[in-house]
């Protein structure tokens, strides 16, 4: 965040709001946006977390752009960061998650005004009935167990022995969600943006196999399809992919690009942006 603000010639005190998308917060509460606010020594500005899992960056992007488009705020720092290495099991049945995931963080500055970058549309969706596609049960208030108050726990010994504090995933169910919603939300994002196609589309998913299937479902309006060369890092995956694609020259200032993802929640989304490099 400090590097980004220095690059743009902006002080932390100039920020009007912080939005932080994460699925792996440092603390149960307060939120990571409040912690980042304190670390940056910001003014006492609005600071909020987004819990939209794999689609967290797109949800955060939509929330931030609405505050800006209504004239409420001029400068919003959007953070997306996840540390799956802190929560994934490194042995047993969930080892595949540990192999597919990596820690990552990305920061985006949204400002009112003219320039190369522009958010043309954000389309989002979620099906809470599919929360068990990819989820982690404990520790949680829903598992508050025990007798008298001193002996109660949000994470019991039995929960630990059962491995309920580790994430679990069904790739078959995640693929079903992607097939049902990705193509449709991409089309809605194009329609909302008022364009028929984009030059490039950035696609992110926990499973490389499902990611390839998503790419096939988006052609030809998607243009050149780009996927990450890094391990999956939850909500940070898309902005990291955007930055690396720009650094490689795959995206140029002013290019129309779409960002598409689908994952835990089950949540999904698509955005159309004019790239600022």
PDB file of C-alpha atoms in Angstrom:
ATOM      1  CA  UNK A   1       0.000   0.000   0.000  1.00  0.00           C
ATOM      2  CA  UNK A   2       2.824   2.411   0.860  1.00  0.00           C
ATOM      3  CA  UNK A   3       4.567   1.651  -2.439  1.00  0.00           C
ATOM      4  CA  UNK A   4       1.353   2.271  -4.394  1.00  0.00           C
ATOM      5  CA  UNK A   5       0.605   5.565  -2.650  1.00  0.00           C
ATOM      6  CA  UNK A   6       4.200   6.758  -3.129  1.00  0.00           C
ATOM      7  CA  UNK A   7       4.046   5.855  -6.823  1.00  0.00           C
ATOM      8  CA  UNK A   8       0.886   7.943  -7.220  1.00  0.00           C
ATOM      9  CA  UNK A   9       2.166  10.816  -5.098  1.00  0.00           C
ATOM     10  CA  UNK A  10      -0.661  10.401  -2.585  1.00  0.00           C
ATOM     11  CA  UNK A  11      -0.429  10.446   1.211  1.00  0.00           C
ATOM     12  CA  UNK A  12      -2.317   7.939   3.315  1.00  0.00           C
ATOM     13  CA  UNK A  13      -4.011  10.960   4.891  1.00  0.00           C
ATOM     14  CA  UNK A  14      -5.518  11.751   1.466  1.00  0.00           C
ATOM     15  CA  UNK A  15      -7.532   8.502   1.371  1.00  0.00           C
ATOM     16  CA  UNK A  16     -11.289   8.739   1.877  1.00  0.00           C
ATOM     17  CA  UNK A  17     -11.972   5.035   2.440  1.00  0.00           C
ATOM     18  CA  UNK A  18     -10.359   1.596   2.683  1.00  0.00           C
ATOM     19  CA  UNK A  19     -12.062  -1.567   1.413  1.00  0.00           C
ATOM     20  CA  UNK A  20     -10.360  -4.878   2.204  1.00  0.00           C
ATOM     21  CA  UNK A  21     -11.379  -8.177   0.571  1.00  0.00           C
ATOM     22  CA  UNK A  22     -10.057 -11.205   2.438  1.00  0.00           C
ATOM     23  CA  UNK A  23     -11.088 -14.708   3.405  1.00  0.00           C
ATOM     24  CA  UNK A  24      -8.229 -15.128   5.899  1.00  0.00           C
ATOM     25  CA  UNK A  25      -8.295 -12.102   8.243  1.00  0.00           C
ATOM     26  CA  UNK A  26      -5.515 -11.625  10.796  1.00  0.00           C
ATOM     27  CA  UNK A  27      -8.092 -11.335  13.579  1.00  0.00           C
ATOM     28  CA  UNK A  28     -11.676 -12.475  14.113  1.00  0.00           C
ATOM     29  CA  UNK A  29     -12.426  -8.773  14.623  1.00  0.00           C
ATOM     30  CA  UNK A  30     -11.869  -5.912  14.039  1.00  0.00           C
ATOM     31  CA  UNK A  31     -11.678  -6.164  10.267  1.00  0.00           C
ATOM     32  CA  UNK A  32      -8.490  -6.095   8.217  1.00  0.00           C
ATOM     33  CA  UNK A  33      -9.459  -2.733   6.703  1.00  0.00           C
ATOM     34  CA  UNK A  34      -9.342  -1.202  10.184  1.00  0.00           C
ATOM     35  CA  UNK A  35      -5.953  -2.803  10.837  1.00  0.00           C
ATOM     36  CA  UNK A  36      -4.585  -1.466   7.536  1.00  0.00           C
ATOM     37  CA  UNK A  37      -6.012   1.955   8.393  1.00  0.00           C
ATOM     38  CA  UNK A  38      -3.996   1.916  11.615  1.00  0.00           C
ATOM     39  CA  UNK A  39      -0.787   0.673   9.986  1.00  0.00           C
ATOM     40  CA  UNK A  40      -0.959   3.403   7.335  1.00  0.00           C
ATOM     41  CA  UNK A  41      -1.766   6.040   9.984  1.00  0.00           C
ATOM     42  CA  UNK A  42      -4.743   7.225   7.945  1.00  0.00           C
ATOM     43  CA  UNK A  43      -7.237   9.843   8.957  1.00  0.00           C
ATOM     44  CA  UNK A  44     -10.310   8.343  10.712  1.00  0.00           C
ATOM     45  CA  UNK A  45     -11.965   7.343   7.427  1.00  0.00           C
ATOM     46  CA  UNK A  46     -14.510   4.643   6.579  1.00  0.00           C
ATOM     47  CA  UNK A  47     -12.881   1.196   6.569  1.00  0.00           C
ATOM     48  CA  UNK A  48     -14.713  -2.039   5.793  1.00  0.00           C
ATOM     49  CA  UNK A  49     -14.046  -5.696   4.996  1.00  0.00           C
ATOM     50  CA  UNK A  50     -15.609  -7.652   2.132  1.00  0.00           C
ATOM     51  CA  UNK A  51     -16.252 -11.366   2.730  1.00  0.00           C
ATOM     52  CA  UNK A  52     -16.978 -12.652  -0.754  1.00  0.00           C
ATOM     53  CA  UNK A  53     -14.229 -15.277  -0.851  1.00  0.00           C
ATOM     54  CA  UNK A  54     -12.871 -15.966  -4.359  1.00  0.00           C
ATOM     55  CA  UNK A  55     -14.933 -13.126  -5.842  1.00  0.00           C
ATOM     56  CA  UNK A  56     -13.833 -10.686  -3.131  1.00  0.00           C
ATOM     57  CA  UNK A  57     -11.878  -8.359  -5.417  1.00  0.00           C
ATOM     58  CA  UNK A  58     -14.799  -7.950  -7.838  1.00  0.00           C
ATOM     59  CA  UNK A  59     -17.230  -7.343  -4.978  1.00  0.00           C
ATOM     60  CA  UNK A  60     -14.815  -4.795  -3.508  1.00  0.00           C
ATOM     61  CA  UNK A  61     -14.389  -3.152  -6.898  1.00  0.00           C
ATOM     62  CA  UNK A  62     -18.151  -2.750  -7.252  1.00  0.00           C
ATOM     63  CA  UNK A  63     -18.573  -1.376  -3.719  1.00  0.00           C
ATOM     64  CA  UNK A  64     -15.735   1.142  -4.168  1.00  0.00           C
ATOM     65  CA  UNK A  65     -16.842   2.383  -7.596  1.00  0.00           C
ATOM     66  CA  UNK A  66     -20.361   3.058  -6.297  1.00  0.00           C
ATOM     67  CA  UNK A  67     -19.043   5.272  -3.487  1.00  0.00           C
ATOM     68  CA  UNK A  68     -16.984   7.162  -6.070  1.00  0.00           C
ATOM     69  CA  UNK A  69     -19.662   7.402  -8.777  1.00  0.00           C
ATOM     70  CA  UNK A  70     -22.147   8.899  -6.307  1.00  0.00           C
ATOM     71  CA  UNK A  71     -19.631  11.555  -5.283  1.00  0.00           C
ATOM     72  CA  UNK A  72     -19.392  10.247  -1.726  1.00  0.00           C
ATOM     73  CA  UNK A  73     -15.612   9.694  -1.857  1.00  0.00           C
ATOM     74  CA  UNK A  74     -12.785  10.641  -4.251  1.00  0.00           C
ATOM     75  CA  UNK A  75      -9.973   8.238  -3.324  1.00  0.00           C
ATOM     76  CA  UNK A  76     -10.520   4.649  -2.168  1.00  0.00           C
ATOM     77  CA  UNK A  77      -7.815   2.091  -1.445  1.00  0.00           C
ATOM     78  CA  UNK A  78      -8.988  -1.426  -2.340  1.00  0.00           C
ATOM     79  CA  UNK A  79      -6.962  -4.273  -0.857  1.00  0.00           C
ATOM     80  CA  UNK A  80      -7.294  -7.960  -1.704  1.00  0.00           C
ATOM     81  CA  UNK A  81      -5.165 -10.395   0.277  1.00  0.00           C
ATOM     82  CA  UNK A  82      -5.326 -14.015   1.348  1.00  0.00           C
ATOM     83  CA  UNK A  83      -2.950 -16.377   3.168  1.00  0.00           C
ATOM     84  CA  UNK A  84      -4.194 -19.916   2.434  1.00  0.00           C
ATOM     85  CA  UNK A  85      -0.894 -21.291   3.740  1.00  0.00           C
ATOM     86  CA  UNK A  86      -2.141 -20.344   7.231  1.00  0.00           C
ATOM     87  CA  UNK A  87      -5.337 -22.390   6.977  1.00  0.00           C
ATOM     88  CA  UNK A  88      -4.882 -25.222   4.462  1.00  0.00           C
ATOM     89  CA  UNK A  89      -3.974 -28.710   5.635  1.00  0.00           C
ATOM     90  CA  UNK A  90      -0.596 -29.881   4.362  1.00  0.00           C
ATOM     91  CA  UNK A  91      -1.361 -33.579   4.658  1.00  0.00           C
ATOM     92  CA  UNK A  92      -4.296 -35.951   4.428  1.00  0.00           C
ATOM     93  CA  UNK A  93      -7.342 -35.459   2.229  1.00  0.00           C
ATOM     94  CA  UNK A  94      -6.917 -31.690   1.737  1.00  0.00           C
ATOM     95  CA  UNK A  95      -3.318 -31.718   0.505  1.00  0.00           C
ATOM     96  CA  UNK A  96      -4.510 -30.758  -2.993  1.00  0.00           C
ATOM     97  CA  UNK A  97      -5.667 -27.383  -1.664  1.00  0.00           C
ATOM     98  CA  UNK A  98      -2.208 -26.750  -0.212  1.00  0.00           C
ATOM     99  CA  UNK A  99      -0.616 -27.603  -3.558  1.00  0.00           C
ATOM    100  CA  UNK A 100      -2.922 -25.325  -5.562  1.00  0.00           C
ATOM    101  CA  UNK A 101      -2.886 -22.286  -3.244  1.00  0.00           C
ATOM    102  CA  UNK A 102      -0.362 -19.574  -2.502  1.00  0.00           C
ATOM    103  CA  UNK A 103      -0.372 -16.418  -0.411  1.00  0.00           C
ATOM    104  CA  UNK A 104      -0.910 -13.164  -2.262  1.00  0.00           C
ATOM    105  CA  UNK A 105      -1.855  -9.516  -1.864  1.00  0.00           C
ATOM    106  CA  UNK A 106      -2.731  -6.724  -4.267  1.00  0.00           C
ATOM    107  CA  UNK A 107      -3.661  -3.074  -3.822  1.00  0.00           C
ATOM    108  CA  UNK A 108      -5.724  -0.906  -6.165  1.00  0.00           C
ATOM    109  CA  UNK A 109      -6.360   2.825  -5.955  1.00  0.00           C
ATOM    110  CA  UNK A 110      -9.704   4.038  -7.290  1.00  0.00           C
ATOM    111  CA  UNK A 111     -10.103   7.759  -7.959  1.00  0.00           C
ATOM    112  CA  UNK A 112     -12.741  10.062  -9.343  1.00  0.00           C
ATOM    113  CA  UNK A 113     -11.758  11.872 -12.548  1.00  0.00           C
ATOM    114  CA  UNK A 114     -10.486  11.355 -16.071  1.00  0.00           C
ATOM    115  CA  UNK A 115      -7.744   8.967 -17.131  1.00  0.00           C
ATOM    116  CA  UNK A 116      -6.896   5.723 -18.921  1.00  0.00           C
ATOM    117  CA  UNK A 117      -8.543   3.517 -16.328  1.00  0.00           C
ATOM    118  CA  UNK A 118     -12.295   3.136 -16.077  1.00  0.00           C
ATOM    119  CA  UNK A 119     -14.710   0.612 -14.595  1.00  0.00           C
ATOM    120  CA  UNK A 120     -17.452   0.067 -17.150  1.00  0.00           C
ATOM    121  CA  UNK A 121     -19.427  -2.654 -15.356  1.00  0.00           C
ATOM    122  CA  UNK A 122     -19.468  -5.142 -12.488  1.00  0.00           C
ATOM    123  CA  UNK A 123     -21.902  -8.066 -12.408  1.00  0.00           C
ATOM    124  CA  UNK A 124     -22.005 -10.288  -9.330  1.00  0.00           C
ATOM    125  CA  UNK A 125     -23.841 -13.358  -8.076  1.00  0.00           C
ATOM    126  CA  UNK A 126     -23.908 -15.907  -5.281  1.00  0.00           C
ATOM    127  CA  UNK A 127     -25.793 -19.056  -4.332  1.00  0.00           C
ATOM    128  CA  UNK A 128     -25.611 -19.533  -0.570  1.00  0.00           C
ATOM    129  CA  UNK A 129     -27.236 -22.949  -0.864  1.00  0.00           C
ATOM    130  CA  UNK A 130     -23.904 -24.119  -2.356  1.00  0.00           C
ATOM    131  CA  UNK A 131     -21.711 -22.962   0.523  1.00  0.00           C
ATOM    132  CA  UNK A 132     -20.359 -26.492   1.030  1.00  0.00           C
ATOM    133  CA  UNK A 133     -18.714 -26.505  -2.417  1.00  0.00           C
ATOM    134  CA  UNK A 134     -15.668 -24.943  -0.728  1.00  0.00           C
ATOM    135  CA  UNK A 135     -15.801 -23.959   2.933  1.00  0.00           C
ATOM    136  CA  UNK A 136     -14.274 -24.078   6.408  1.00  0.00           C
ATOM    137  CA  UNK A 137     -16.482 -24.725   9.462  1.00  0.00           C
ATOM    138  CA  UNK A 138     -14.375 -23.841  12.487  1.00  0.00           C
ATOM    139  CA  UNK A 139     -13.670 -21.951  14.632  1.00  0.00           C
ATOM    140  CA  UNK A 140     -17.117 -20.400  14.470  1.00  0.00           C
ATOM    141  CA  UNK A 141     -19.950 -19.163  16.642  1.00  0.00           C
ATOM    142  CA  UNK A 142     -22.141 -21.815  15.012  1.00  0.00           C
ATOM    143  CA  UNK A 143     -20.029 -24.424  16.813  1.00  0.00           C
ATOM    144  CA  UNK A 144     -20.192 -22.809  20.239  1.00  0.00           C
ATOM    145  CA  UNK A 145     -20.212 -25.902  22.468  1.00  0.00           C
ATOM    146  CA  UNK A 146     -19.915 -26.902  26.077  1.00  0.00           C
ATOM    147  CA  UNK A 147     -21.777 -26.682  29.357  1.00  0.00           C
ATOM    148  CA  UNK A 148     -21.052 -23.827  31.729  1.00  0.00           C
ATOM    149  CA  UNK A 149     -19.722 -20.593  30.294  1.00  0.00           C
ATOM    150  CA  UNK A 150     -16.069 -21.139  31.351  1.00  0.00           C
ATOM    151  CA  UNK A 151     -15.933 -24.466  29.472  1.00  0.00           C
ATOM    152  CA  UNK A 152     -17.589 -23.366  26.223  1.00  0.00           C
ATOM    153  CA  UNK A 153     -15.549 -23.195  23.048  1.00  0.00           C
ATOM    154  CA  UNK A 154     -15.845 -22.109  19.394  1.00  0.00           C
ATOM    155  CA  UNK A 155     -13.326 -24.853  18.563  1.00  0.00           C
ATOM    156  CA  UNK A 156     -13.716 -28.020  20.601  1.00  0.00           C
ATOM    157  CA  UNK A 157     -11.260 -30.902  20.856  1.00  0.00           C
ATOM    158  CA  UNK A 158     -13.708 -33.036  18.879  1.00  0.00           C
ATOM    159  CA  UNK A 159     -13.818 -30.430  16.081  1.00  0.00           C
ATOM    160  CA  UNK A 160     -10.019 -30.431  15.865  1.00  0.00           C
ATOM    161  CA  UNK A 161      -9.841 -34.228  15.786  1.00  0.00           C
ATOM    162  CA  UNK A 162     -12.424 -34.202  12.977  1.00  0.00           C
ATOM    163  CA  UNK A 163     -10.356 -31.626  11.055  1.00  0.00           C
ATOM    164  CA  UNK A 164     -13.243 -29.139  10.916  1.00  0.00           C
ATOM    165  CA  UNK A 165     -10.799 -26.226  11.200  1.00  0.00           C
ATOM    166  CA  UNK A 166      -9.382 -27.047   7.749  1.00  0.00           C
ATOM    167  CA  UNK A 167     -11.033 -25.976   4.452  1.00  0.00           C
ATOM    168  CA  UNK A 168     -12.831 -28.643   2.447  1.00  0.00           C
ATOM    169  CA  UNK A 169     -13.620 -28.589  -1.248  1.00  0.00           C
ATOM    170  CA  UNK A 170     -15.639 -30.495  -3.844  1.00  0.00           C
ATOM    171  CA  UNK A 171     -14.166 -29.735  -7.249  1.00  0.00           C
ATOM    172  CA  UNK A 172     -17.068 -31.473  -8.990  1.00  0.00           C
ATOM    173  CA  UNK A 173     -19.548 -29.137  -7.301  1.00  0.00           C
ATOM    174  CA  UNK A 174     -17.388 -26.091  -8.035  1.00  0.00           C
ATOM    175  CA  UNK A 175     -17.294 -27.087 -11.712  1.00  0.00           C
ATOM    176  CA  UNK A 176     -21.083 -27.356 -11.749  1.00  0.00           C
ATOM    177  CA  UNK A 177     -21.419 -23.821 -10.349  1.00  0.00           C
ATOM    178  CA  UNK A 178     -18.960 -22.451 -12.912  1.00  0.00           C
ATOM    179  CA  UNK A 179     -20.819 -24.101 -15.796  1.00  0.00           C
ATOM    180  CA  UNK A 180     -24.126 -22.701 -14.605  1.00  0.00           C
ATOM    181  CA  UNK A 181     -23.097 -19.081 -14.049  1.00  0.00           C
ATOM    182  CA  UNK A 182     -19.805 -17.951 -15.600  1.00  0.00           C
ATOM    183  CA  UNK A 183     -20.946 -17.573 -19.211  1.00  0.00           C
ATOM    184  CA  UNK A 184     -24.117 -15.803 -18.157  1.00  0.00           C
ATOM    185  CA  UNK A 185     -22.452 -13.292 -15.818  1.00  0.00           C
ATOM    186  CA  UNK A 186     -19.806 -12.524 -18.464  1.00  0.00           C
ATOM    187  CA  UNK A 187     -22.513 -11.761 -21.038  1.00  0.00           C
ATOM    188  CA  UNK A 188     -24.339  -9.512 -18.558  1.00  0.00           C
ATOM    189  CA  UNK A 189     -21.124  -7.613 -17.827  1.00  0.00           C
ATOM    190  CA  UNK A 190     -20.582  -6.962 -21.538  1.00  0.00           C
ATOM    191  CA  UNK A 191     -24.173  -5.832 -21.979  1.00  0.00           C
ATOM    192  CA  UNK A 192     -24.014  -3.541 -18.935  1.00  0.00           C
ATOM    193  CA  UNK A 193     -20.759  -2.033 -20.233  1.00  0.00           C
ATOM    194  CA  UNK A 194     -22.356  -1.406 -23.642  1.00  0.00           C
ATOM    195  CA  UNK A 195     -19.749  -3.407 -25.585  1.00  0.00           C
ATOM    196  CA  UNK A 196     -19.969  -6.546 -27.699  1.00  0.00           C
ATOM    197  CA  UNK A 197     -16.491  -7.870 -26.938  1.00  0.00           C
ATOM    198  CA  UNK A 198     -13.217  -7.107 -25.152  1.00  0.00           C
ATOM    199  CA  UNK A 199      -9.587  -7.363 -26.218  1.00  0.00           C
ATOM    200  CA  UNK A 200      -8.628  -9.678 -23.338  1.00  0.00           C
ATOM    201  CA  UNK A 201     -10.314 -11.588 -20.531  1.00  0.00           C
ATOM    202  CA  UNK A 202      -8.603 -12.505 -17.271  1.00  0.00           C
ATOM    203  CA  UNK A 203      -9.928 -15.730 -15.746  1.00  0.00           C
ATOM    204  CA  UNK A 204      -9.223 -17.053 -12.238  1.00  0.00           C
ATOM    205  CA  UNK A 205     -10.283 -20.236 -10.457  1.00  0.00           C
ATOM    206  CA  UNK A 206      -8.861 -22.453  -7.724  1.00  0.00           C
ATOM    207  CA  UNK A 207      -8.864 -25.476 -10.046  1.00  0.00           C
ATOM    208  CA  UNK A 208      -6.760 -25.160 -13.236  1.00  0.00           C
ATOM    209  CA  UNK A 209      -9.032 -27.719 -14.908  1.00  0.00           C
ATOM    210  CA  UNK A 210     -12.188 -25.715 -14.133  1.00  0.00           C
ATOM    211  CA  UNK A 211     -10.348 -22.523 -15.142  1.00  0.00           C
ATOM    212  CA  UNK A 212      -9.653 -24.017 -18.589  1.00  0.00           C
ATOM    213  CA  UNK A 213     -13.289 -25.022 -18.901  1.00  0.00           C
ATOM    214  CA  UNK A 214     -14.344 -21.474 -17.985  1.00  0.00           C
ATOM    215  CA  UNK A 215     -12.057 -20.089 -20.693  1.00  0.00           C
ATOM    216  CA  UNK A 216     -13.643 -22.323 -23.320  1.00  0.00           C
ATOM    217  CA  UNK A 217     -17.113 -21.120 -22.338  1.00  0.00           C
ATOM    218  CA  UNK A 218     -16.275 -17.435 -22.885  1.00  0.00           C
ATOM    219  CA  UNK A 219     -15.018 -17.347 -26.512  1.00  0.00           C
ATOM    220  CA  UNK A 220     -15.155 -15.542 -28.904  1.00  0.00           C
ATOM    221  CA  UNK A 221     -16.306 -12.283 -27.254  1.00  0.00           C
ATOM    222  CA  UNK A 222     -13.625 -12.701 -24.576  1.00  0.00           C
ATOM    223  CA  UNK A 223     -10.717 -11.975 -26.923  1.00  0.00           C
ATOM    224  CA  UNK A 224      -7.329 -13.160 -25.700  1.00  0.00           C
ATOM    225  CA  UNK A 225      -7.730 -15.347 -22.608  1.00  0.00           C
ATOM    226  CA  UNK A 226      -5.254 -14.817 -19.767  1.00  0.00           C
ATOM    227  CA  UNK A 227      -4.780 -16.971 -16.665  1.00  0.00           C
ATOM    228  CA  UNK A 228      -2.380 -16.641 -13.755  1.00  0.00           C
ATOM    229  CA  UNK A 229       1.113 -18.137 -13.700  1.00  0.00           C
ATOM    230  CA  UNK A 230       1.006 -18.094  -9.893  1.00  0.00           C
ATOM    231  CA  UNK A 231      -0.625 -20.416  -7.382  1.00  0.00           C
ATOM    232  CA  UNK A 232      -4.220 -19.436  -6.622  1.00  0.00           C
ATOM    233  CA  UNK A 233      -4.461 -16.770  -3.906  1.00  0.00           C
ATOM    234  CA  UNK A 234      -8.218 -16.291  -3.451  1.00  0.00           C
ATOM    235  CA  UNK A 235      -9.507 -12.773  -3.982  1.00  0.00           C
ATOM    236  CA  UNK A 236      -6.000 -11.481  -4.746  1.00  0.00           C
ATOM    237  CA  UNK A 237      -5.658 -13.683  -7.836  1.00  0.00           C
ATOM    238  CA  UNK A 238      -7.403 -11.405 -10.352  1.00  0.00           C
ATOM    239  CA  UNK A 239      -5.636  -8.126  -9.439  1.00  0.00           C
ATOM    240  CA  UNK A 240      -2.267  -9.906  -9.353  1.00  0.00           C
ATOM    241  CA  UNK A 241      -3.000 -11.357 -12.799  1.00  0.00           C
ATOM    242  CA  UNK A 242      -3.988  -7.895 -14.044  1.00  0.00           C
ATOM    243  CA  UNK A 243      -0.741  -6.360 -12.818  1.00  0.00           C
ATOM    244  CA  UNK A 244       1.468  -9.126 -14.207  1.00  0.00           C
ATOM    245  CA  UNK A 245      -0.305  -9.119 -17.578  1.00  0.00           C
ATOM    246  CA  UNK A 246       0.224  -5.352 -17.803  1.00  0.00           C
ATOM    247  CA  UNK A 247       3.900  -5.714 -16.860  1.00  0.00           C
ATOM    248  CA  UNK A 248       4.393  -8.344 -19.598  1.00  0.00           C
ATOM    249  CA  UNK A 249       2.784  -6.090 -22.198  1.00  0.00           C
ATOM    250  CA  UNK A 250      -0.244  -8.357 -22.685  1.00  0.00           C
ATOM    251  CA  UNK A 251      -2.416  -5.361 -21.750  1.00  0.00           C
ATOM    252  CA  UNK A 252      -1.900  -1.779 -22.881  1.00  0.00           C
ATOM    253  CA  UNK A 253      -3.296   1.453 -21.488  1.00  0.00           C
ATOM    254  CA  UNK A 254      -6.809   1.963 -22.829  1.00  0.00           C
ATOM    255  CA  UNK A 255      -7.436  -1.713 -23.670  1.00  0.00           C
ATOM    256  CA  UNK A 256     -10.855  -3.135 -22.866  1.00  0.00           C
ATOM    257  CA  UNK A 257     -10.517  -6.148 -20.579  1.00  0.00           C
ATOM    258  CA  UNK A 258     -12.894  -8.398 -18.647  1.00  0.00           C
ATOM    259  CA  UNK A 259     -12.191  -9.988 -15.266  1.00  0.00           C
ATOM    260  CA  UNK A 260     -14.010 -13.234 -14.472  1.00  0.00           C
ATOM    261  CA  UNK A 261     -13.945 -15.524 -11.443  1.00  0.00           C
ATOM    262  CA  UNK A 262     -16.046 -18.118  -9.631  1.00  0.00           C
ATOM    263  CA  UNK A 263     -15.470 -19.910  -6.357  1.00  0.00           C
ATOM    264  CA  UNK A 264     -16.368 -20.253  -2.700  1.00  0.00           C
ATOM    265  CA  UNK A 265     -19.658 -18.889  -1.472  1.00  0.00           C
ATOM    266  CA  UNK A 266     -20.634 -20.070  -4.028  1.00  0.00           C
ATOM    267  CA  UNK A 267     -19.910 -16.635  -5.495  1.00  0.00           C
ATOM    268  CA  UNK A 268     -19.007 -15.425  -8.965  1.00  0.00           C
ATOM    269  CA  UNK A 269     -18.590 -12.210 -10.897  1.00  0.00           C
ATOM    270  CA  UNK A 270     -17.401 -10.405 -14.001  1.00  0.00           C
ATOM    271  CA  UNK A 271     -16.232  -6.871 -14.612  1.00  0.00           C
ATOM    272  CA  UNK A 272     -15.344  -4.897 -17.717  1.00  0.00           C
ATOM    273  CA  UNK A 273     -12.610  -2.277 -17.318  1.00  0.00           C
ATOM    274  CA  UNK A 274     -10.589   0.079 -19.475  1.00  0.00           C
ATOM    275  CA  UNK A 275      -7.025  -0.685 -18.439  1.00  0.00           C
ATOM    276  CA  UNK A 276      -4.767   1.887 -16.823  1.00  0.00           C
ATOM    277  CA  UNK A 277      -1.126   0.772 -16.921  1.00  0.00           C
TER     278      UNK A 277
END
